[in-house]
PDB file of C-alpha atoms in Angstrom:
ATOM      1  CA  MET A  11      84.239 -16.276  34.437  1.00  0.00           C
ATOM      2  CA  SER A  12      81.021 -16.262  32.677  1.00  0.00           C
ATOM      3  CA  ILE A  13      79.913 -14.329  29.384  1.00  0.00           C
ATOM      4  CA  ARG A  14      76.796 -12.501  29.823  1.00  0.00           C
ATOM      5  CA  PHE A  15      75.138 -11.654  26.753  1.00  0.00           C
ATOM      6  CA  PRO A  16      72.487  -8.955  27.182  1.00  0.00           C
ATOM      7  CA  ARG A  17      68.534  -9.759  26.490  1.00  0.00           C
ATOM      8  CA  PRO A  18      66.098  -7.060  24.861  1.00  0.00           C
ATOM      9  CA  GLN A  19      63.625  -6.077  26.923  1.00  0.00           C
ATOM     10  CA  PRO A  20      60.294  -7.848  26.503  1.00  0.00           C
ATOM     11  CA  GLY A  21      57.457  -6.003  24.975  1.00  0.00           C
ATOM     12  CA  ARG A  22      59.709  -2.707  24.863  1.00  0.00           C
ATOM     13  CA  GLU A  23      62.234  -3.901  21.954  1.00  0.00           C
ATOM     14  CA  PHE A  24      61.202  -4.423  18.409  1.00  0.00           C
ATOM     15  CA  VAL A  25      62.987  -5.176  15.097  1.00  0.00           C
ATOM     16  CA  LEU A  26      61.384  -4.183  12.081  1.00  0.00           C
ATOM     17  CA  THR A  27      62.696  -5.360   8.396  1.00  0.00           C
ATOM     18  CA  LEU A  28      61.342  -4.220   5.302  1.00  0.00           C
ATOM     19  CA  SER A  29      62.260  -3.997   1.468  1.00  0.00           C
ATOM     20  CA  CYS A  30      60.695  -2.153  -1.411  1.00  0.00           C
ATOM     21  CA  PRO A  31      61.236  -0.539  -4.606  1.00  0.00           C
ATOM     22  CA  ASP A  32      63.936   2.059  -4.195  1.00  0.00           C
ATOM     23  CA  SER A  33      62.266   5.355  -3.818  1.00  0.00           C
ATOM     24  CA  ALA A  34      63.008   8.935  -1.964  1.00  0.00           C
ATOM     25  CA  GLY A  35      61.862   9.558   1.358  1.00  0.00           C
ATOM     26  CA  LEU A  36      61.964   5.893   2.816  1.00  0.00           C
ATOM     27  CA  VAL A  37      64.151   6.614   5.533  1.00  0.00           C
ATOM     28  CA  HIS A  38      62.291   9.507   6.505  1.00  0.00           C
ATOM     29  CA  ALA A  39      59.132   7.788   6.452  1.00  0.00           C
ATOM     30  CA  VAL A  40      60.300   4.966   8.955  1.00  0.00           C
ATOM     31  CA  SER A  41      62.033   7.644  11.144  1.00  0.00           C
ATOM     32  CA  GLY A  42      58.645   9.712  11.287  1.00  0.00           C
ATOM     33  CA  TYR A  43      56.936   6.513  12.274  1.00  0.00           C
ATOM     34  CA  LEU A  44      59.019   5.488  14.946  1.00  0.00           C
ATOM     35  CA  VAL A  45      59.129   9.345  16.385  1.00  0.00           C
ATOM     36  CA  ARG A  46      55.309   9.205  16.207  1.00  0.00           C
ATOM     37  CA  ASN A  47      55.483   5.509  18.371  1.00  0.00           C
ATOM     38  CA  SER A  48      57.874   6.865  20.853  1.00  0.00           C
ATOM     39  CA  GLY A  49      60.425   4.806  19.222  1.00  0.00           C
ATOM     40  CA  ASN A  50      64.328   5.082  19.861  1.00  0.00           C
ATOM     41  CA  ILE A  51      66.590   3.532  17.384  1.00  0.00           C
ATOM     42  CA  LEU A  52      69.019   1.234  18.933  1.00  0.00           C
ATOM     43  CA  GLU A  53      70.676  -0.139  15.726  1.00  0.00           C
ATOM     44  CA  SER A  54      69.595   0.687  11.939  1.00  0.00           C
ATOM     45  CA  GLN A  55      71.111  -0.714   8.900  1.00  0.00           C
ATOM     46  CA  GLN A  56      70.163  -0.489   5.244  1.00  0.00           C
ATOM     47  CA  PHE A  57      71.002  -1.589   1.895  1.00  0.00           C
ATOM     48  CA  ASP A  58      70.273   0.141  -1.170  1.00  0.00           C
ATOM     49  CA  ASP A  59      70.466  -2.539  -3.935  1.00  0.00           C
ATOM     50  CA  ARG A  60      71.293  -0.216  -7.339  1.00  0.00           C
ATOM     51  CA  LEU A  61      71.215  -3.103  -9.840  1.00  0.00           C
ATOM     52  CA  GLN A  62      67.915  -4.148  -8.881  1.00  0.00           C
ATOM     53  CA  GLY A  63      66.503  -0.933  -7.798  1.00  0.00           C
ATOM     54  CA  ARG A  64      65.422  -2.011  -4.346  1.00  0.00           C
ATOM     55  CA  PHE A  65      65.740  -0.967  -0.943  1.00  0.00           C
ATOM     56  CA  PHE A  66      66.442  -3.069   2.400  1.00  0.00           C
ATOM     57  CA  MET A  67      66.446  -1.870   5.959  1.00  0.00           C
ATOM     58  CA  ARG A  68      66.601  -3.553   9.454  1.00  0.00           C
ATOM     59  CA  VAL A  69      65.927  -1.392  12.485  1.00  0.00           C
ATOM     60  CA  HIS A  70      66.066  -2.414  16.076  1.00  0.00           C
ATOM     61  CA  PHE A  71      64.132   0.238  18.429  1.00  0.00           C
ATOM     62  CA  ASP A  72      62.739   0.317  21.862  1.00  0.00           C
ATOM     63  CA  VAL A  73      59.380   2.370  22.815  1.00  0.00           C
ATOM     64  CA  SER A  74      59.106   4.416  25.834  1.00  0.00           C
ATOM     65  CA  ASP A  75      55.649   4.800  25.953  1.00  0.00           C
ATOM     66  CA  PRO A  76      54.267   1.667  28.189  1.00  0.00           C
ATOM     67  CA  ASN A  77      50.783   1.937  26.060  1.00  0.00           C
ATOM     68  CA  VAL A  78      52.542   1.079  22.758  1.00  0.00           C
ATOM     69  CA  ASP A  79      52.692  -2.648  22.186  1.00  0.00           C
ATOM     70  CA  LEU A  80      53.478  -5.081  19.176  1.00  0.00           C
ATOM     71  CA  ASP A  81      49.769  -4.900  17.727  1.00  0.00           C
ATOM     72  CA  GLY A  82      49.730  -1.102  17.716  1.00  0.00           C
ATOM     73  CA  LEU A  83      52.884  -0.943  16.316  1.00  0.00           C
ATOM     74  CA  ARG A  84      52.057  -3.512  13.202  1.00  0.00           C
ATOM     75  CA  TYR A  85      48.625  -1.609  12.789  1.00  0.00           C
ATOM     76  CA  ARG A  86      50.241   1.692  12.483  1.00  0.00           C
ATOM     77  CA  PHE A  87      52.939   0.575  10.442  1.00  0.00           C
ATOM     78  CA  GLY A  88      50.392  -0.461   7.627  1.00  0.00           C
ATOM     79  CA  PRO A  89      49.874   2.898   5.899  1.00  0.00           C
ATOM     80  CA  VAL A  90      53.405   3.503   5.554  1.00  0.00           C
ATOM     81  CA  ALA A  91      53.836  -0.074   3.997  1.00  0.00           C
ATOM     82  CA  GLN A  92      51.039   0.831   1.778  1.00  0.00           C
ATOM     83  CA  ALA A  93      52.335   3.962   0.522  1.00  0.00           C
ATOM     84  CA  TYR A  94      55.710   2.802  -0.296  1.00  0.00           C
ATOM     85  CA  GLY A  95      54.795  -0.746  -1.517  1.00  0.00           C
ATOM     86  CA  ILE A  96      56.670  -2.386   1.152  1.00  0.00           C
ATOM     87  CA  SER A  97      57.027  -5.767   2.308  1.00  0.00           C
ATOM     88  CA  TRP A  98      57.898  -5.913   5.998  1.00  0.00           C
ATOM     89  CA  SER A  99      58.033  -7.956   9.452  1.00  0.00           C
ATOM     90  CA  LEU A 100      57.824  -6.461  12.764  1.00  0.00           C
ATOM     91  CA  SER A 101      58.507  -8.717  15.802  1.00  0.00           C
ATOM     92  CA  ASP A 102      59.303  -8.672  19.469  1.00  0.00           C
ATOM     93  CA  ALA A 103      63.166  -8.416  19.610  1.00  0.00           C
ATOM     94  CA  SER A 104      62.973 -10.654  23.167  1.00  0.00           C
ATOM     95  CA  THR A 105      61.126 -13.367  21.632  1.00  0.00           C
ATOM     96  CA  PRO A 106      63.057 -16.549  20.824  1.00  0.00           C
ATOM     97  CA  THR A 107      62.975 -18.378  17.699  1.00  0.00           C
ATOM     98  CA  ARG A 108      61.434 -21.705  18.277  1.00  0.00           C
ATOM     99  CA  THR A 109      64.138 -24.194  16.683  1.00  0.00           C
ATOM    100  CA  LEU A 110      63.869 -27.968  15.803  1.00  0.00           C
ATOM    101  CA  ILE A 111      67.073 -29.397  15.081  1.00  0.00           C
ATOM    102  CA  MET A 112      67.812 -32.223  12.737  1.00  0.00           C
ATOM    103  CA  VAL A 113      70.733 -34.627  12.939  1.00  0.00           C
ATOM    104  CA  SER A 114      72.143 -37.597  11.818  1.00  0.00           C
ATOM    105  CA  LYS A 115      75.478 -39.575  13.015  1.00  0.00           C
ATOM    106  CA  PHE A 116      77.648 -36.220  13.129  1.00  0.00           C
ATOM    107  CA  GLY A 117      77.136 -34.197  16.357  1.00  0.00           C
ATOM    108  CA  HIS A 118      79.619 -31.624  16.147  1.00  0.00           C
ATOM    109  CA  CYS A 119      77.025 -28.726  14.836  1.00  0.00           C
ATOM    110  CA  LEU A 120      74.513 -30.133  17.210  1.00  0.00           C
ATOM    111  CA  ASN A 121      76.683 -29.883  20.088  1.00  0.00           C
ATOM    112  CA  ASP A 122      77.919 -26.363  19.428  1.00  0.00           C
ATOM    113  CA  LEU A 123      74.050 -25.154  18.803  1.00  0.00           C
ATOM    114  CA  LEU A 124      73.301 -26.640  22.144  1.00  0.00           C
ATOM    115  CA  PHE A 125      76.147 -25.149  23.888  1.00  0.00           C
ATOM    116  CA  ARG A 126      75.487 -21.714  22.648  1.00  0.00           C
ATOM    117  CA  ARG A 127      71.942 -21.793  23.444  1.00  0.00           C
ATOM    118  CA  ARG A 128      72.864 -22.928  26.847  1.00  0.00           C
ATOM    119  CA  ALA A 129      75.511 -20.079  27.136  1.00  0.00           C
ATOM    120  CA  GLY A 130      72.684 -17.501  25.952  1.00  0.00           C
ATOM    121  CA  ALA A 131      74.599 -16.658  22.642  1.00  0.00           C
ATOM    122  CA  LEU A 132      71.662 -17.555  20.692  1.00  0.00           C
ATOM    123  CA  ASN A 133      68.119 -16.189  21.216  1.00  0.00           C
ATOM    124  CA  ILE A 134      66.427 -19.459  20.157  1.00  0.00           C
ATOM    125  CA  GLU A 135      64.246 -22.064  22.103  1.00  0.00           C
ATOM    126  CA  ILE A 136      64.722 -25.891  21.134  1.00  0.00           C
ATOM    127  CA  PRO A 137      61.589 -27.917  21.435  1.00  0.00           C
ATOM    128  CA  ALA A 138      62.770 -30.696  20.020  1.00  0.00           C
ATOM    129  CA  ILE A 139      65.796 -32.767  18.375  1.00  0.00           C
ATOM    130  CA  VAL A 140      64.905 -34.864  15.459  1.00  0.00           C
ATOM    131  CA  SER A 141      67.258 -37.847  14.092  1.00  0.00           C
ATOM    132  CA  ASN A 142      66.673 -41.039  11.848  1.00  0.00           C
ATOM    133  CA  HIS A 143      69.618 -42.435  14.257  1.00  0.00           C
ATOM    134  CA  ARG A 144      69.667 -42.748  18.123  1.00  0.00           C
ATOM    135  CA  GLU A 145      73.171 -41.858  18.610  1.00  0.00           C
ATOM    136  CA  PHE A 146      72.406 -38.315  20.186  1.00  0.00           C
ATOM    137  CA  GLU A 147      69.443 -39.219  22.245  1.00  0.00           C
ATOM    138  CA  LYS A 148      71.579 -39.149  25.420  1.00  0.00           C
ATOM    139  CA  LEU A 149      72.938 -35.745  24.668  1.00  0.00           C
ATOM    140  CA  ALA A 150      69.381 -34.230  24.164  1.00  0.00           C
ATOM    141  CA  GLU A 151      68.358 -36.110  27.464  1.00  0.00           C
ATOM    142  CA  SER A 152      71.410 -33.920  29.035  1.00  0.00           C
ATOM    143  CA  TYR A 153      69.810 -30.625  27.741  1.00  0.00           C
ATOM    144  CA  ASN A 154      66.439 -31.744  28.839  1.00  0.00           C
ATOM    145  CA  ILE A 155      65.261 -31.448  25.340  1.00  0.00           C
ATOM    146  CA  PRO A 156      62.594 -34.098  23.747  1.00  0.00           C
ATOM    147  CA  PHE A 157      64.382 -36.503  21.345  1.00  0.00           C
ATOM    148  CA  HIS A 158      62.274 -37.841  18.559  1.00  0.00           C
ATOM    149  CA  HIS A 159      63.742 -41.074  16.585  1.00  0.00           C
ATOM    150  CA  VAL A 160      62.169 -40.874  13.190  1.00  0.00           C
ATOM    151  CA  PRO A 161      63.997 -43.608  10.933  1.00  0.00           C
ATOM    152  CA  VAL A 162      64.113 -42.874   7.506  1.00  0.00           C
ATOM    153  CA  THR A 163      64.373 -45.846   4.449  1.00  0.00           C
ATOM    154  CA  ARG A 164      63.427 -45.508   0.751  1.00  0.00           C
ATOM    155  CA  ASP A 165      60.040 -47.034   1.427  1.00  0.00           C
ATOM    156  CA  THR A 166      59.249 -44.758   4.508  1.00  0.00           C
ATOM    157  CA  LYS A 167      60.639 -41.666   3.438  1.00  0.00           C
ATOM    158  CA  PRO A 168      56.952 -40.129   3.014  1.00  0.00           C
ATOM    159  CA  GLU A 169      55.808 -41.046   6.436  1.00  0.00           C
ATOM    160  CA  ALA A 170      59.018 -40.005   8.075  1.00  0.00           C
ATOM    161  CA  GLU A 171      58.412 -36.502   6.478  1.00  0.00           C
ATOM    162  CA  ALA A 172      54.751 -36.513   7.308  1.00  0.00           C
ATOM    163  CA  ARG A 173      56.019 -36.907  10.831  1.00  0.00           C
ATOM    164  CA  LEU A 174      58.345 -34.121  10.914  1.00  0.00           C
ATOM    165  CA  LEU A 175      55.897 -31.531   9.656  1.00  0.00           C
ATOM    166  CA  GLU A 176      53.412 -32.862  12.348  1.00  0.00           C
ATOM    167  CA  LEU A 177      56.002 -32.023  14.799  1.00  0.00           C
ATOM    168  CA  VAL A 178      56.585 -28.553  13.244  1.00  0.00           C
ATOM    169  CA  ARG A 179      53.129 -27.548  13.500  1.00  0.00           C
ATOM    170  CA  GLU A 180      52.523 -29.227  16.890  1.00  0.00           C
ATOM    171  CA  LEU A 181      55.353 -27.382  18.074  1.00  0.00           C
ATOM    172  CA  ASP A 182      54.666 -24.110  16.484  1.00  0.00           C
ATOM    173  CA  ILE A 183      58.196 -24.138  14.696  1.00  0.00           C
ATOM    174  CA  ASP A 184      59.877 -21.130  13.142  1.00  0.00           C
ATOM    175  CA  LEU A 185      62.960 -22.817  12.167  1.00  0.00           C
ATOM    176  CA  VAL A 186      63.992 -26.172  11.188  1.00  0.00           C
ATOM    177  CA  VAL A 187      68.177 -26.749  11.233  1.00  0.00           C
ATOM    178  CA  LEU A 188      69.639 -29.315   9.182  1.00  0.00           C
ATOM    179  CA  ALA A 189      72.695 -29.749  11.625  1.00  0.00           C
ATOM    180  CA  ARG A 190      74.142 -32.462   9.227  1.00  0.00           C
ATOM    181  CA  TYR A 191      71.217 -34.137   8.798  1.00  0.00           C
ATOM    182  CA  MET A 192      72.245 -36.650   6.097  1.00  0.00           C
ATOM    183  CA  GLN A 193      68.953 -37.232   4.325  1.00  0.00           C
ATOM    184  CA  ILE A 194      67.573 -35.218   1.165  1.00  0.00           C
ATOM    185  CA  LEU A 195      64.096 -33.712   1.787  1.00  0.00           C
ATOM    186  CA  SER A 196      61.608 -34.056  -0.789  1.00  0.00           C
ATOM    187  CA  ASP A 197      60.443 -31.014  -3.073  1.00  0.00           C
ATOM    188  CA  ASP A 198      57.303 -30.625  -1.405  1.00  0.00           C
ATOM    189  CA  LEU A 199      58.908 -30.602   2.203  1.00  0.00           C
ATOM    190  CA  CYS A 200      61.531 -27.926   0.892  1.00  0.00           C
ATOM    191  CA  LYS A 201      58.623 -25.850  -0.437  1.00  0.00           C
ATOM    192  CA  GLU A 202      56.647 -26.273   2.730  1.00  0.00           C
ATOM    193  CA  LEU A 203      59.618 -25.078   4.863  1.00  0.00           C
ATOM    194  CA  ASP A 204      60.620 -22.286   2.277  1.00  0.00           C
ATOM    195  CA  GLY A 205      62.636 -19.653   4.214  1.00  0.00           C
ATOM    196  CA  ARG A 206      62.641 -21.273   7.434  1.00  0.00           C
ATOM    197  CA  ALA A 207      64.994 -24.086   6.867  1.00  0.00           C
ATOM    198  CA  ILE A 208      68.551 -23.699   7.098  1.00  0.00           C
ATOM    199  CA  ASN A 209      71.485 -26.483   5.902  1.00  0.00           C
ATOM    200  CA  ILE A 210      75.114 -26.630   6.517  1.00  0.00           C
ATOM    201  CA  HIS A 211      77.645 -28.422   4.150  1.00  0.00           C
ATOM    202  CA  HIS A 212      81.233 -28.370   3.056  1.00  0.00           C
ATOM    203  CA  SER A 213      82.285 -25.827   0.556  1.00  0.00           C
ATOM    204  CA  PHE A 214      83.700 -28.941  -1.562  1.00  0.00           C
ATOM    205  CA  LEU A 215      80.540 -29.198  -3.267  1.00  0.00           C
ATOM    206  CA  PRO A 216      79.967 -29.145  -6.059  1.00  0.00           C
ATOM    207  CA  SER A 217      83.548 -30.471  -6.694  1.00  0.00           C
ATOM    208  CA  PHE A 218      83.719 -33.164  -4.165  1.00  0.00           C
ATOM    209  CA  LYS A 219      80.097 -35.173  -3.999  1.00  0.00           C
ATOM    210  CA  GLY A 220      79.111 -38.501  -2.538  1.00  0.00           C
ATOM    211  CA  ALA A 221      80.904 -40.074   0.298  1.00  0.00           C
ATOM    212  CA  ARG A 222      84.119 -39.169   1.929  1.00  0.00           C
ATOM    213  CA  PRO A 223      84.636 -35.619   0.636  1.00  0.00           C
ATOM    214  CA  TYR A 224      87.652 -35.194   2.825  1.00  0.00           C
ATOM    215  CA  ASP A 225      89.412 -38.246   1.377  1.00  0.00           C
ATOM    216  CA  GLN A 226      88.556 -36.895  -2.028  1.00  0.00           C
ATOM    217  CA  ALA A 227      90.072 -33.306  -1.224  1.00  0.00           C
ATOM    218  CA  TYR A 228      93.099 -34.825   0.190  1.00  0.00           C
ATOM    219  CA  ASP A 229      93.770 -36.739  -2.796  1.00  0.00           C
ATOM    220  CA  ARG A 230      93.396 -33.357  -4.831  1.00  0.00           C
ATOM    221  CA  GLY A 231      95.566 -31.278  -2.484  1.00  0.00           C
ATOM    222  CA  VAL A 232      93.193 -28.661  -1.570  1.00  0.00           C
ATOM    223  CA  LYS A 233      94.699 -25.547   0.145  1.00  0.00           C
ATOM    224  CA  LEU A 234      91.347 -24.549   1.682  1.00  0.00           C
ATOM    225  CA  VAL A 235      88.705 -26.043   3.909  1.00  0.00           C
ATOM    226  CA  GLY A 236      85.418 -24.356   4.072  1.00  0.00           C
ATOM    227  CA  ALA A 237      81.510 -24.556   4.871  1.00  0.00           C
ATOM    228  CA  THR A 238      78.300 -22.901   3.511  1.00  0.00           C
ATOM    229  CA  ALA A 239      74.980 -22.424   5.382  1.00  0.00           C
ATOM    230  CA  HIS A 240      72.203 -21.827   3.321  1.00  0.00           C
ATOM    231  CA  TYR A 241      68.338 -21.761   3.097  1.00  0.00           C
ATOM    232  CA  VAL A 242      66.983 -25.471   1.703  1.00  0.00           C
ATOM    233  CA  THR A 243      65.198 -25.059  -1.554  1.00  0.00           C
ATOM    234  CA  PRO A 244      64.132 -27.914  -4.049  1.00  0.00           C
ATOM    235  CA  ASP A 245      67.011 -27.537  -5.821  1.00  0.00           C
ATOM    236  CA  LEU A 246      69.877 -29.719  -3.893  1.00  0.00           C
ATOM    237  CA  ASP A 247      72.422 -27.227  -2.039  1.00  0.00           C
ATOM    238  CA  GLU A 248      71.343 -24.322  -4.129  1.00  0.00           C
ATOM    239  CA  GLY A 249      69.559 -22.203  -1.765  1.00  0.00           C
ATOM    240  CA  GLN A 250      70.041 -18.975  -0.811  1.00  0.00           C
ATOM    241  CA  ILE A 251      73.733 -18.577   0.911  1.00  0.00           C
ATOM    242  CA  ILE A 252      73.558 -17.103   4.468  1.00  0.00           C
ATOM    243  CA  GLU A 253      77.161 -17.513   5.526  1.00  0.00           C
ATOM    244  CA  GLN A 254      80.312 -19.203   4.442  1.00  0.00           C
ATOM    245  CA  ASP A 255      83.859 -19.330   5.800  1.00  0.00           C
ATOM    246  CA  VAL A 256      87.337 -21.092   4.818  1.00  0.00           C
ATOM    247  CA  VAL A 257      90.487 -22.187   6.688  1.00  0.00           C
ATOM    248  CA  ARG A 258      93.571 -22.423   4.827  1.00  0.00           C
ATOM    249  CA  VAL A 259      95.053 -25.889   5.123  1.00  0.00           C
ATOM    250  CA  ASP A 260      98.440 -27.646   3.549  1.00  0.00           C
ATOM    251  CA  HIS A 261     100.064 -30.925   2.557  1.00  0.00           C
ATOM    252  CA  SER A 262     100.810 -32.073   6.303  1.00  0.00           C
ATOM    253  CA  LEU A 263      97.347 -32.485   7.132  1.00  0.00           C
ATOM    254  CA  ASP A 264      95.938 -36.158   6.471  1.00  0.00           C
ATOM    255  CA  PRO A 265      92.146 -36.812   5.656  1.00  0.00           C
ATOM    256  CA  GLY A 266      91.178 -37.326   9.394  1.00  0.00           C
ATOM    257  CA  GLN A 267      92.648 -33.759  10.188  1.00  0.00           C
ATOM    258  CA  LEU A 268      91.019 -32.128   7.224  1.00  0.00           C
ATOM    259  CA  VAL A 269      87.727 -33.652   8.684  1.00  0.00           C
ATOM    260  CA  THR A 270      88.533 -31.755  12.133  1.00  0.00           C
ATOM    261  CA  VAL A 271      89.446 -28.482  10.551  1.00  0.00           C
ATOM    262  CA  GLY A 272      86.141 -28.808   8.171  1.00  0.00           C
ATOM    263  CA  ARG A 273      83.852 -29.470  11.026  1.00  0.00           C
ATOM    264  CA  ASP A 274      84.943 -26.646  13.084  1.00  0.00           C
ATOM    265  CA  VAL A 275      84.090 -24.464  10.242  1.00  0.00           C
ATOM    266  CA  GLU A 276      80.862 -26.098   9.789  1.00  0.00           C
ATOM    267  CA  ALA A 277      79.690 -25.407  13.288  1.00  0.00           C
ATOM    268  CA  GLN A 278      80.918 -21.915  13.199  1.00  0.00           C
ATOM    269  CA  VAL A 279      79.259 -21.045  10.042  1.00  0.00           C
ATOM    270  CA  LEU A 280      75.793 -22.843  11.042  1.00  0.00           C
ATOM    271  CA  ALA A 281      75.845 -21.047  14.178  1.00  0.00           C
ATOM    272  CA  HIS A 282      76.229 -17.515  12.518  1.00  0.00           C
ATOM    273  CA  ALA A 283      73.490 -18.558  10.112  1.00  0.00           C
ATOM    274  CA  VAL A 284      71.101 -19.597  12.742  1.00  0.00           C
ATOM    275  CA  LYS A 285      72.126 -16.633  14.807  1.00  0.00           C
ATOM    276  CA  TRP A 286      71.343 -13.922  12.109  1.00  0.00           C
ATOM    277  CA  HIS A 287      68.339 -15.827  11.068  1.00  0.00           C
ATOM    278  CA  SER A 288      66.750 -15.539  14.606  1.00  0.00           C
ATOM    279  CA  GLU A 289      67.537 -12.125  14.885  1.00  0.00           C
ATOM    280  CA  SER A 290      65.940 -11.093  11.757  1.00  0.00           C
ATOM    281  CA  ARG A 291      69.051 -10.146  10.319  1.00  0.00           C
ATOM    282  CA  VAL A 292      68.573 -12.167   6.820  1.00  0.00           C
ATOM    283  CA  MET A 293      66.404 -10.985   3.895  1.00  0.00           C
ATOM    284  CA  VAL A 294      66.177 -13.334   0.855  1.00  0.00           C
ATOM    285  CA  ALA A 295      66.387 -11.266  -2.295  1.00  0.00           C
ATOM    286  CA  GLY A 296      65.628 -13.741  -5.203  1.00  0.00           C
ATOM    287  CA  ASN A 297      68.531 -16.234  -5.123  1.00  0.00           C
ATOM    288  CA  ARG A 298      70.509 -14.052  -3.021  1.00  0.00           C
ATOM    289  CA  THR A 299      70.456 -12.826   0.698  1.00  0.00           C
ATOM    290  CA  VAL A 300      71.108  -9.396   2.050  1.00  0.00           C
ATOM    291  CA  VAL A 301      72.719 -10.053   5.555  1.00  0.00           C
ATOM    292  CA  PHE A 302      72.714  -7.153   8.339  1.00  0.00           C
ATOM    293  CA  ARG A 303      75.417  -8.734  10.564  1.00  0.00           C
TER     294      ARG A 303
END
């Protein structure tokens, strides 16, 4: 039996996300805007950050008037945004997020994302896979996705990153996913991809850095194996956290078994982060994120 994932109606369903200083009347203002534009709320979530005095909201709605389109909705929300000092984004809910996936020699996260995309569980489009190795070229071909081998050495790193940015611009990429891409991005590249690049790593960091972290974890007798998905920033592995998860383990697991458990968690956590980002459920708030699951 196949699982069917409902798709938003193109040109009829939209997602509005916003953040602004908290004040009275915000929800009323947004609701009034929707009513004036034949909008019907399908899902609405909000968060009032009292410590920071800031308000966050995500609204998924449809419109009944066939003459209402995305450009018109954006134009008519302008005065509302100006009145309340709102930072906002409004998009067609059906439009897939154009996603470039980067990978090195570990393919579990790549495999998982490709399968979820084919099954319809992720509303993303994958115009390219980029790797500094050729291990997954055949896998990319099996999904009819162009594969770009961009080798990286200390001497060729600037050229490799320039090629990546070239692909991002040529393919009109919305999101770059580091699916166990084992290269550190330069500060300049991180800034260029600010807010649109997601990385995954095991949650042993910063306790177990360097090579063979699961062997280090075994030697220390860890009781939890986990993973963290976060936005990429110039501060290595310190970007805003989107999702984390852990699995309890015990003394009976050897290093190889810990790796297996860890990879399962990494794949699931990364998939959640990609899904939520592609559905405009993640809002960056300084060093933190607000995630409307």
